[in-house]
Amino acid sequence: MAAQVQPLTKPPRTSQTAWSALASHYKTVSKLHLRQLFADDPERGERLAVEAVGVYLDYSKNRVTDETMRLLLQLAEESGLRARIDAMFHGEKINITEKRAVLHVALRAPQGTSIVVDGKNVVPEVHAVLDRMADFSNRVRSGEWKGHTGKRIRNVINVGIGGSDLGPVMAYEALKHYSDRAITFRFISNIDGTDFAEAVRDLVPSETLFIISSKTFTTLETMTNAHTAREWSLAGLGGDEKSVAKHFVAVSTNASEVAKFGIDTANMFEFWDWVGGRYSMDSAIGLSTMVAIGPEKFHAMLNGFHQMDEHFRTAPFQQNLPVLMGLLAIWYNDFFGSQTVAVLPYEQYLKRFPAYLQQLTMESNGKHVTLAGKKVKHDTSPIYWGEPGTNGQHSFYQLIHQGTRLIPCDFIAFSKPLNPLGHHHDMLIANVCAQTEALAFGKTPAQVEAEGTPKWLIPHRVFEGNRPSNTILADKLTPETLGKLVALYEHSVFTQGTIWNIDSFDQWGVELGKVLAQRIIPELESETEPQLAHDSSTNNLIRYYRKSKQS
Ligand code: G6Q
């Protein structure tokens, strides 16, 4: 039972006096308008901004005063954030319910550094796998790695789900600009056969390589898709079992299951139980990313991650980007009662970034008990969602501007475009500035009236403003910047989880989903009418499905 496991590391928590101070401070701040805060402090826009490792965060358009920030920073101190950061970086088993260290930071630790888990420095192993990945990627990219019939590999398909899919898809899309366009990359995750069918419909097996990515190598969706891939591949290659070695490689922690599937463990890329699925895009799970962009750029991405790691580990909290973002998320979630955060990248290549963040944030912090197994006192993870700008502006932004809910937003943008075309980029960035400005300052009835608006129409055209946002700016979307951006959110999630005193690194809800369907599959497939012992609704749905699939 998870809740009975005692914390291996007790965080030094005090009574969080800052929490009650923030609760009463909120009563004052909630009445303040950003218009006033900016008018009273002409320097606010420059003052409430931090730049570190090439990432600029403007948090001035948040509903905070200096006192709010002081109290939030005090909350971080009182929650033992500093000690928790050190515990993570030192390989302590802070994932207490699974008794595991949490060391995605070791995946990007430079060669020659040392991070010890169970008495062993794991950094050399990390680099040994990276070297094997580089060798493999170079061979595929150069055409040296041939398929069974001697043809070069033109298509690479990652088969995985959750953490073994979302990171690879997001990174591929984000870094497409840098990818080898001679190779087609696809991603199969859903157990819905359509996902597989559509991914391979225009491909030939002799030119197609599958990367089966699964930490456990037992996940229903991935194993089902992997077996279908094996059949499809064999069917196109004369049924010769020897072809599997040329068309399948695995990324896993489970060598025996990989061997059972028929993949030579020489073609297996390893990672470790101290890498959580949603924190694994920079491990061997990123093999498809490395094949796409090449080892050098993959290392540049790791370097970006590492720079943000070091910033998080060493910077004072008041200048610490992930800490500030985590604290602001807590401020809206727990004091304003905002339930969601919108992530709005103004960069088309980041179109899958919000989906990636949904897993990172909500699987990590969607928890209802503390490390000690007690019910949490405050709401945990907000719901993260979003779409790239400017598309969102023509749909759901209406609610952000004029709805009744307060939705804090993260705007993400880059100074330089990857595809400079006429004035496109200036117009794109003008939209970022205009949106954050409009959200913060709104439009008063007097302004609307001055525009000649008829009286009856004025209420409809008023924008209250006072809607908070962060603006995150970086120079250009590069592999290095992507690493920084992902690490920024990883550590913001860590900051939030530390303050709520929860285990951000387990996922019992997801584990439950992995076993639930197993019981029902035979009931749907059995030739004879099964004895059903579910509730009446589930029983009825099973019977309805069985009947209609036969009709
Ligand atoms: C991630 C989760 C989950 C996991 C998938 C795939 O943190 O644990 O999304 O990544 O369920 O698991 P496997 O990699 O074991 O197939």
Short mmCIF file of N, CA and C in Angstrom, two decimals, residues 36-133:
data_model
loop_
_atom_site.label_atom_id
_atom_site.label_comp_id
_atom_site.label_asym_id
_atom_site.label_seq_id
_atom_site.Cartn_x
_atom_site.Cartn_y
_atom_site.Cartn_z
N GLN A 36 -3.74 49.90 -12.16
CA GLN A 36 -3.25 50.70 -11.05
C GLN A 36 -1.81 50.34 -10.70
N LEU A 37 -1.55 49.03 -10.67
CA LEU A 37 -0.21 48.58 -10.29
C LEU A 37 0.84 49.14 -11.26
N PHE A 38 0.49 49.18 -12.54
CA PHE A 38 1.44 49.74 -13.52
C PHE A 38 1.51 51.26 -13.41
N ALA A 39 0.36 51.87 -13.16
CA ALA A 39 0.36 53.33 -13.06
C ALA A 39 1.18 53.79 -11.86
N ASP A 40 1.09 53.04 -10.76
CA ASP A 40 1.80 53.42 -9.53
C ASP A 40 3.30 53.17 -9.61
N ASP A 41 3.70 52.33 -10.53
CA ASP A 41 5.11 51.93 -10.58
C ASP A 41 5.57 51.88 -12.04
N PRO A 42 6.03 53.02 -12.54
CA PRO A 42 6.37 53.09 -13.97
C PRO A 42 7.47 52.10 -14.38
N GLU A 43 8.23 51.62 -13.41
CA GLU A 43 9.32 50.70 -13.74
C GLU A 43 8.91 49.23 -13.67
N ARG A 44 7.65 49.00 -13.33
CA ARG A 44 7.22 47.62 -13.03
C ARG A 44 7.59 46.61 -14.13
N GLY A 45 7.36 47.04 -15.38
CA GLY A 45 7.63 46.14 -16.51
C GLY A 45 9.09 45.70 -16.60
N GLU A 46 9.99 46.57 -16.17
CA GLU A 46 11.42 46.18 -16.19
C GLU A 46 11.81 45.45 -14.91
N ARG A 47 11.17 45.88 -13.82
CA ARG A 47 11.55 45.34 -12.51
C ARG A 47 11.11 43.88 -12.32
N LEU A 48 9.87 43.59 -12.72
CA LEU A 48 9.36 42.24 -12.50
C LEU A 48 9.64 41.38 -13.73
N ALA A 49 10.91 41.23 -14.00
CA ALA A 49 11.35 40.42 -15.13
C ALA A 49 12.71 39.82 -14.76
N VAL A 50 12.95 38.63 -15.23
CA VAL A 50 14.23 37.97 -14.93
C VAL A 50 14.74 37.32 -16.21
N GLU A 51 16.03 37.43 -16.44
CA GLU A 51 16.62 36.73 -17.57
C GLU A 51 17.68 35.79 -17.04
N ALA A 52 17.62 34.57 -17.48
CA ALA A 52 18.66 33.60 -17.09
C ALA A 52 18.82 32.59 -18.21
N VAL A 53 20.02 32.14 -18.40
CA VAL A 53 20.42 31.19 -19.44
C VAL A 53 19.72 31.45 -20.79
N GLY A 54 19.57 32.72 -21.12
CA GLY A 54 18.99 33.07 -22.42
C GLY A 54 17.48 33.00 -22.48
N VAL A 55 16.84 32.85 -21.34
CA VAL A 55 15.37 32.85 -21.30
C VAL A 55 14.93 34.06 -20.49
N TYR A 56 14.06 34.86 -21.10
CA TYR A 56 13.57 36.08 -20.46
C TYR A 56 12.15 35.86 -19.99
N LEU A 57 11.91 36.08 -18.71
CA LEU A 57 10.56 35.92 -18.17
C LEU A 57 10.07 37.27 -17.68
N ASP A 58 9.02 37.77 -18.33
CA ASP A 58 8.36 38.98 -17.85
C ASP A 58 7.14 38.53 -17.05
N TYR A 59 7.22 38.73 -15.73
CA TYR A 59 6.06 38.33 -14.91
C TYR A 59 5.34 39.54 -14.32
N SER A 60 5.62 40.71 -14.93
CA SER A 60 5.04 41.94 -14.38
C SER A 60 3.53 42.01 -14.57
N LYS A 61 3.00 41.29 -15.58
CA LYS A 61 1.55 41.36 -15.80
C LYS A 61 0.83 40.30 -14.96
N ASN A 62 1.37 40.02 -13.81
CA ASN A 62 0.70 39.15 -12.85
C ASN A 62 0.10 39.99 -11.73
N ARG A 63 -0.92 39.46 -11.11
CA ARG A 63 -1.60 40.21 -10.05
C ARG A 63 -0.84 40.03 -8.73
N VAL A 64 0.33 40.63 -8.72
CA VAL A 64 1.18 40.53 -7.53
C VAL A 64 1.76 41.89 -7.20
N THR A 65 2.08 42.05 -5.92
CA THR A 65 2.85 43.22 -5.47
C THR A 65 4.19 42.70 -4.98
N ASP A 66 5.06 43.60 -4.55
CA ASP A 66 6.34 43.16 -4.00
C ASP A 66 6.11 42.28 -2.77
N GLU A 67 5.07 42.64 -2.01
CA GLU A 67 4.76 41.87 -0.81
C GLU A 67 4.31 40.44 -1.18
N THR A 68 3.53 40.33 -2.28
CA THR A 68 3.11 38.99 -2.71
C THR A 68 4.34 38.14 -3.01
N MET A 69 5.27 38.72 -3.75
CA MET A 69 6.46 37.96 -4.14
C MET A 69 7.28 37.60 -2.90
N ARG A 70 7.35 38.54 -1.96
CA ARG A 70 8.12 38.25 -0.73
C ARG A 70 7.49 37.06 0.00
N LEU A 71 6.18 37.07 0.09
CA LEU A 71 5.50 35.98 0.81
C LEU A 71 5.59 34.66 0.06
N LEU A 72 5.48 34.73 -1.27
CA LEU A 72 5.59 33.49 -2.05
C LEU A 72 6.99 32.89 -1.90
N LEU A 73 7.99 33.77 -1.92
CA LEU A 73 9.36 33.28 -1.75
C LEU A 73 9.57 32.71 -0.35
N GLN A 74 8.92 33.34 0.61
CA GLN A 74 8.98 32.81 1.99
C GLN A 74 8.33 31.42 2.04
N LEU A 75 7.24 31.28 1.29
CA LEU A 75 6.55 29.98 1.24
C LEU A 75 7.49 28.89 0.68
N ALA A 76 8.24 29.28 -0.35
CA ALA A 76 9.19 28.31 -0.93
C ALA A 76 10.22 27.90 0.12
N GLU A 77 10.73 28.89 0.85
CA GLU A 77 11.73 28.59 1.90
C GLU A 77 11.12 27.69 2.97
N GLU A 78 9.94 28.06 3.41
CA GLU A 78 9.30 27.29 4.49
C GLU A 78 8.96 25.87 4.08
N SER A 79 8.77 25.68 2.77
CA SER A 79 8.42 24.34 2.29
C SER A 79 9.65 23.46 2.13
N GLY A 80 10.81 24.01 2.41
CA GLY A 80 12.04 23.22 2.31
C GLY A 80 12.45 22.99 0.88
N LEU A 81 12.11 23.95 0.00
CA LEU A 81 12.41 23.75 -1.43
C LEU A 81 13.91 23.54 -1.67
N ARG A 82 14.73 24.33 -0.99
CA ARG A 82 16.18 24.22 -1.22
C ARG A 82 16.66 22.80 -0.91
N ALA A 83 16.21 22.27 0.21
CA ALA A 83 16.65 20.92 0.60
C ALA A 83 16.10 19.87 -0.36
N ARG A 84 14.89 20.09 -0.85
CA ARG A 84 14.31 19.12 -1.80
C ARG A 84 15.08 19.13 -3.13
N ILE A 85 15.46 20.32 -3.56
CA ILE A 85 16.25 20.41 -4.81
C ILE A 85 17.55 19.62 -4.61
N ASP A 86 18.21 19.86 -3.49
CA ASP A 86 19.48 19.15 -3.22
C ASP A 86 19.24 17.65 -3.17
N ALA A 87 18.14 17.24 -2.55
CA ALA A 87 17.85 15.80 -2.43
C ALA A 87 17.68 15.19 -3.81
N MET A 88 16.97 15.90 -4.70
CA MET A 88 16.79 15.36 -6.06
C MET A 88 18.14 15.24 -6.77
N PHE A 89 18.90 16.32 -6.74
CA PHE A 89 20.18 16.32 -7.47
C PHE A 89 21.19 15.34 -6.88
N HIS A 90 21.01 14.96 -5.62
CA HIS A 90 21.94 14.01 -5.00
C HIS A 90 21.46 12.57 -5.13
N GLY A 91 20.39 12.36 -5.88
CA GLY A 91 19.95 10.99 -6.13
C GLY A 91 19.23 10.34 -4.95
N GLU A 92 18.70 11.16 -4.03
CA GLU A 92 17.92 10.56 -2.93
C GLU A 92 16.60 10.03 -3.48
N LYS A 93 16.05 9.04 -2.79
CA LYS A 93 14.85 8.39 -3.33
C LYS A 93 13.60 9.20 -2.97
N ILE A 94 13.46 10.33 -3.65
CA ILE A 94 12.36 11.24 -3.31
C ILE A 94 11.03 10.79 -3.90
N ASN A 95 11.06 9.83 -4.83
CA ASN A 95 9.79 9.21 -5.27
C ASN A 95 9.52 8.09 -4.26
N ILE A 96 8.87 8.49 -3.17
CA ILE A 96 8.81 7.57 -2.03
C ILE A 96 7.87 6.38 -2.25
N THR A 97 6.81 6.56 -3.02
CA THR A 97 5.87 5.44 -3.15
C THR A 97 6.42 4.35 -4.06
N GLU A 98 7.38 4.70 -4.89
CA GLU A 98 8.02 3.69 -5.73
C GLU A 98 9.47 3.44 -5.29
N LYS A 99 9.85 4.10 -4.20
CA LYS A 99 11.21 3.98 -3.64
C LYS A 99 12.26 4.17 -4.73
N ARG A 100 12.13 5.27 -5.46
CA ARG A 100 13.07 5.52 -6.55
C ARG A 100 13.68 6.91 -6.46
N ALA A 101 14.91 6.99 -6.93
CA ALA A 101 15.52 8.31 -7.12
C ALA A 101 14.83 8.95 -8.33
N VAL A 102 14.97 10.26 -8.44
CA VAL A 102 14.34 11.02 -9.53
C VAL A 102 15.45 11.78 -10.22
N LEU A 103 16.00 11.18 -11.25
CA LEU A 103 17.26 11.74 -11.74
C LEU A 103 17.27 12.10 -13.22
N HIS A 104 16.16 12.64 -13.71
CA HIS A 104 16.23 13.08 -15.10
C HIS A 104 17.37 14.09 -15.29
N VAL A 105 17.74 14.78 -14.20
CA VAL A 105 18.85 15.73 -14.35
C VAL A 105 20.17 15.01 -14.69
N ALA A 106 20.27 13.74 -14.32
CA ALA A 106 21.50 12.99 -14.65
C ALA A 106 21.58 12.69 -16.14
N LEU A 107 20.42 12.69 -16.82
CA LEU A 107 20.41 12.39 -18.25
C LEU A 107 21.13 13.47 -19.05
N ARG A 108 21.23 14.64 -18.46
CA ARG A 108 21.90 15.73 -19.18
C ARG A 108 23.13 16.24 -18.42
N ALA A 109 23.60 15.46 -17.48
CA ALA A 109 24.81 15.86 -16.76
C ALA A 109 26.02 15.65 -17.68
N PRO A 110 26.90 16.64 -17.77
CA PRO A 110 28.04 16.49 -18.69
C PRO A 110 28.96 15.35 -18.27
N GLN A 111 29.62 14.80 -19.27
CA GLN A 111 30.60 13.75 -19.03
C GLN A 111 31.62 14.23 -18.00
N GLY A 112 32.00 13.35 -17.12
CA GLY A 112 33.01 13.73 -16.13
C GLY A 112 32.40 14.17 -14.81
N THR A 113 31.09 14.46 -14.80
CA THR A 113 30.46 14.82 -13.53
C THR A 113 29.99 13.54 -12.84
N SER A 114 29.53 13.68 -11.61
CA SER A 114 29.17 12.47 -10.86
C SER A 114 27.84 12.66 -10.14
N ILE A 115 26.93 11.71 -10.37
CA ILE A 115 25.68 11.67 -9.60
C ILE A 115 25.52 10.22 -9.15
N VAL A 116 25.47 10.03 -7.85
CA VAL A 116 25.55 8.67 -7.32
C VAL A 116 24.17 8.16 -6.89
N VAL A 117 23.80 6.99 -7.40
CA VAL A 117 22.58 6.31 -6.95
C VAL A 117 22.99 4.94 -6.43
N ASP A 118 22.55 4.60 -5.23
CA ASP A 118 22.91 3.32 -4.62
C ASP A 118 24.42 3.04 -4.74
N GLY A 119 25.21 4.02 -4.44
CA GLY A 119 26.66 3.86 -4.42
C GLY A 119 27.33 3.86 -5.78
N LYS A 120 26.57 4.14 -6.85
CA LYS A 120 27.16 4.06 -8.17
C LYS A 120 26.98 5.38 -8.93
N ASN A 121 28.07 5.85 -9.54
CA ASN A 121 27.96 7.05 -10.37
C ASN A 121 27.25 6.68 -11.68
N VAL A 122 26.09 7.29 -11.92
CA VAL A 122 25.30 6.89 -13.09
C VAL A 122 25.68 7.65 -14.37
N VAL A 123 26.47 8.73 -14.23
CA VAL A 123 26.76 9.56 -15.40
C VAL A 123 27.51 8.79 -16.50
N PRO A 124 28.52 7.96 -16.16
CA PRO A 124 29.18 7.21 -17.23
C PRO A 124 28.21 6.30 -18.02
N GLU A 125 27.25 5.66 -17.31
CA GLU A 125 26.28 4.81 -18.02
C GLU A 125 25.42 5.64 -18.98
N VAL A 126 25.03 6.81 -18.51
CA VAL A 126 24.21 7.70 -19.35
C VAL A 126 24.96 7.99 -20.65
N HIS A 127 26.24 8.30 -20.52
CA HIS A 127 27.00 8.66 -21.72
C HIS A 127 27.31 7.45 -22.59
N ALA A 128 27.43 6.28 -21.96
CA ALA A 128 27.65 5.07 -22.76
C ALA A 128 26.43 4.83 -23.66
N VAL A 129 25.23 5.01 -23.10
CA VAL A 129 24.02 4.82 -23.92
C VAL A 129 23.93 5.91 -24.99
N LEU A 130 24.25 7.15 -24.60
CA LEU A 130 24.21 8.24 -25.59
C LEU A 130 25.16 7.94 -26.76
N ASP A 131 26.30 7.36 -26.44
CA ASP A 131 27.26 7.04 -27.51
C ASP A 131 26.71 5.95 -28.43
N ARG A 132 26.05 4.96 -27.84
CA ARG A 132 25.46 3.90 -28.67
C ARG A 132 24.33 4.47 -29.53
N MET A 133 23.55 5.35 -28.92
CA MET A 133 22.47 6.00 -29.69
C MET A 133 23.05 6.80 -30.86
#
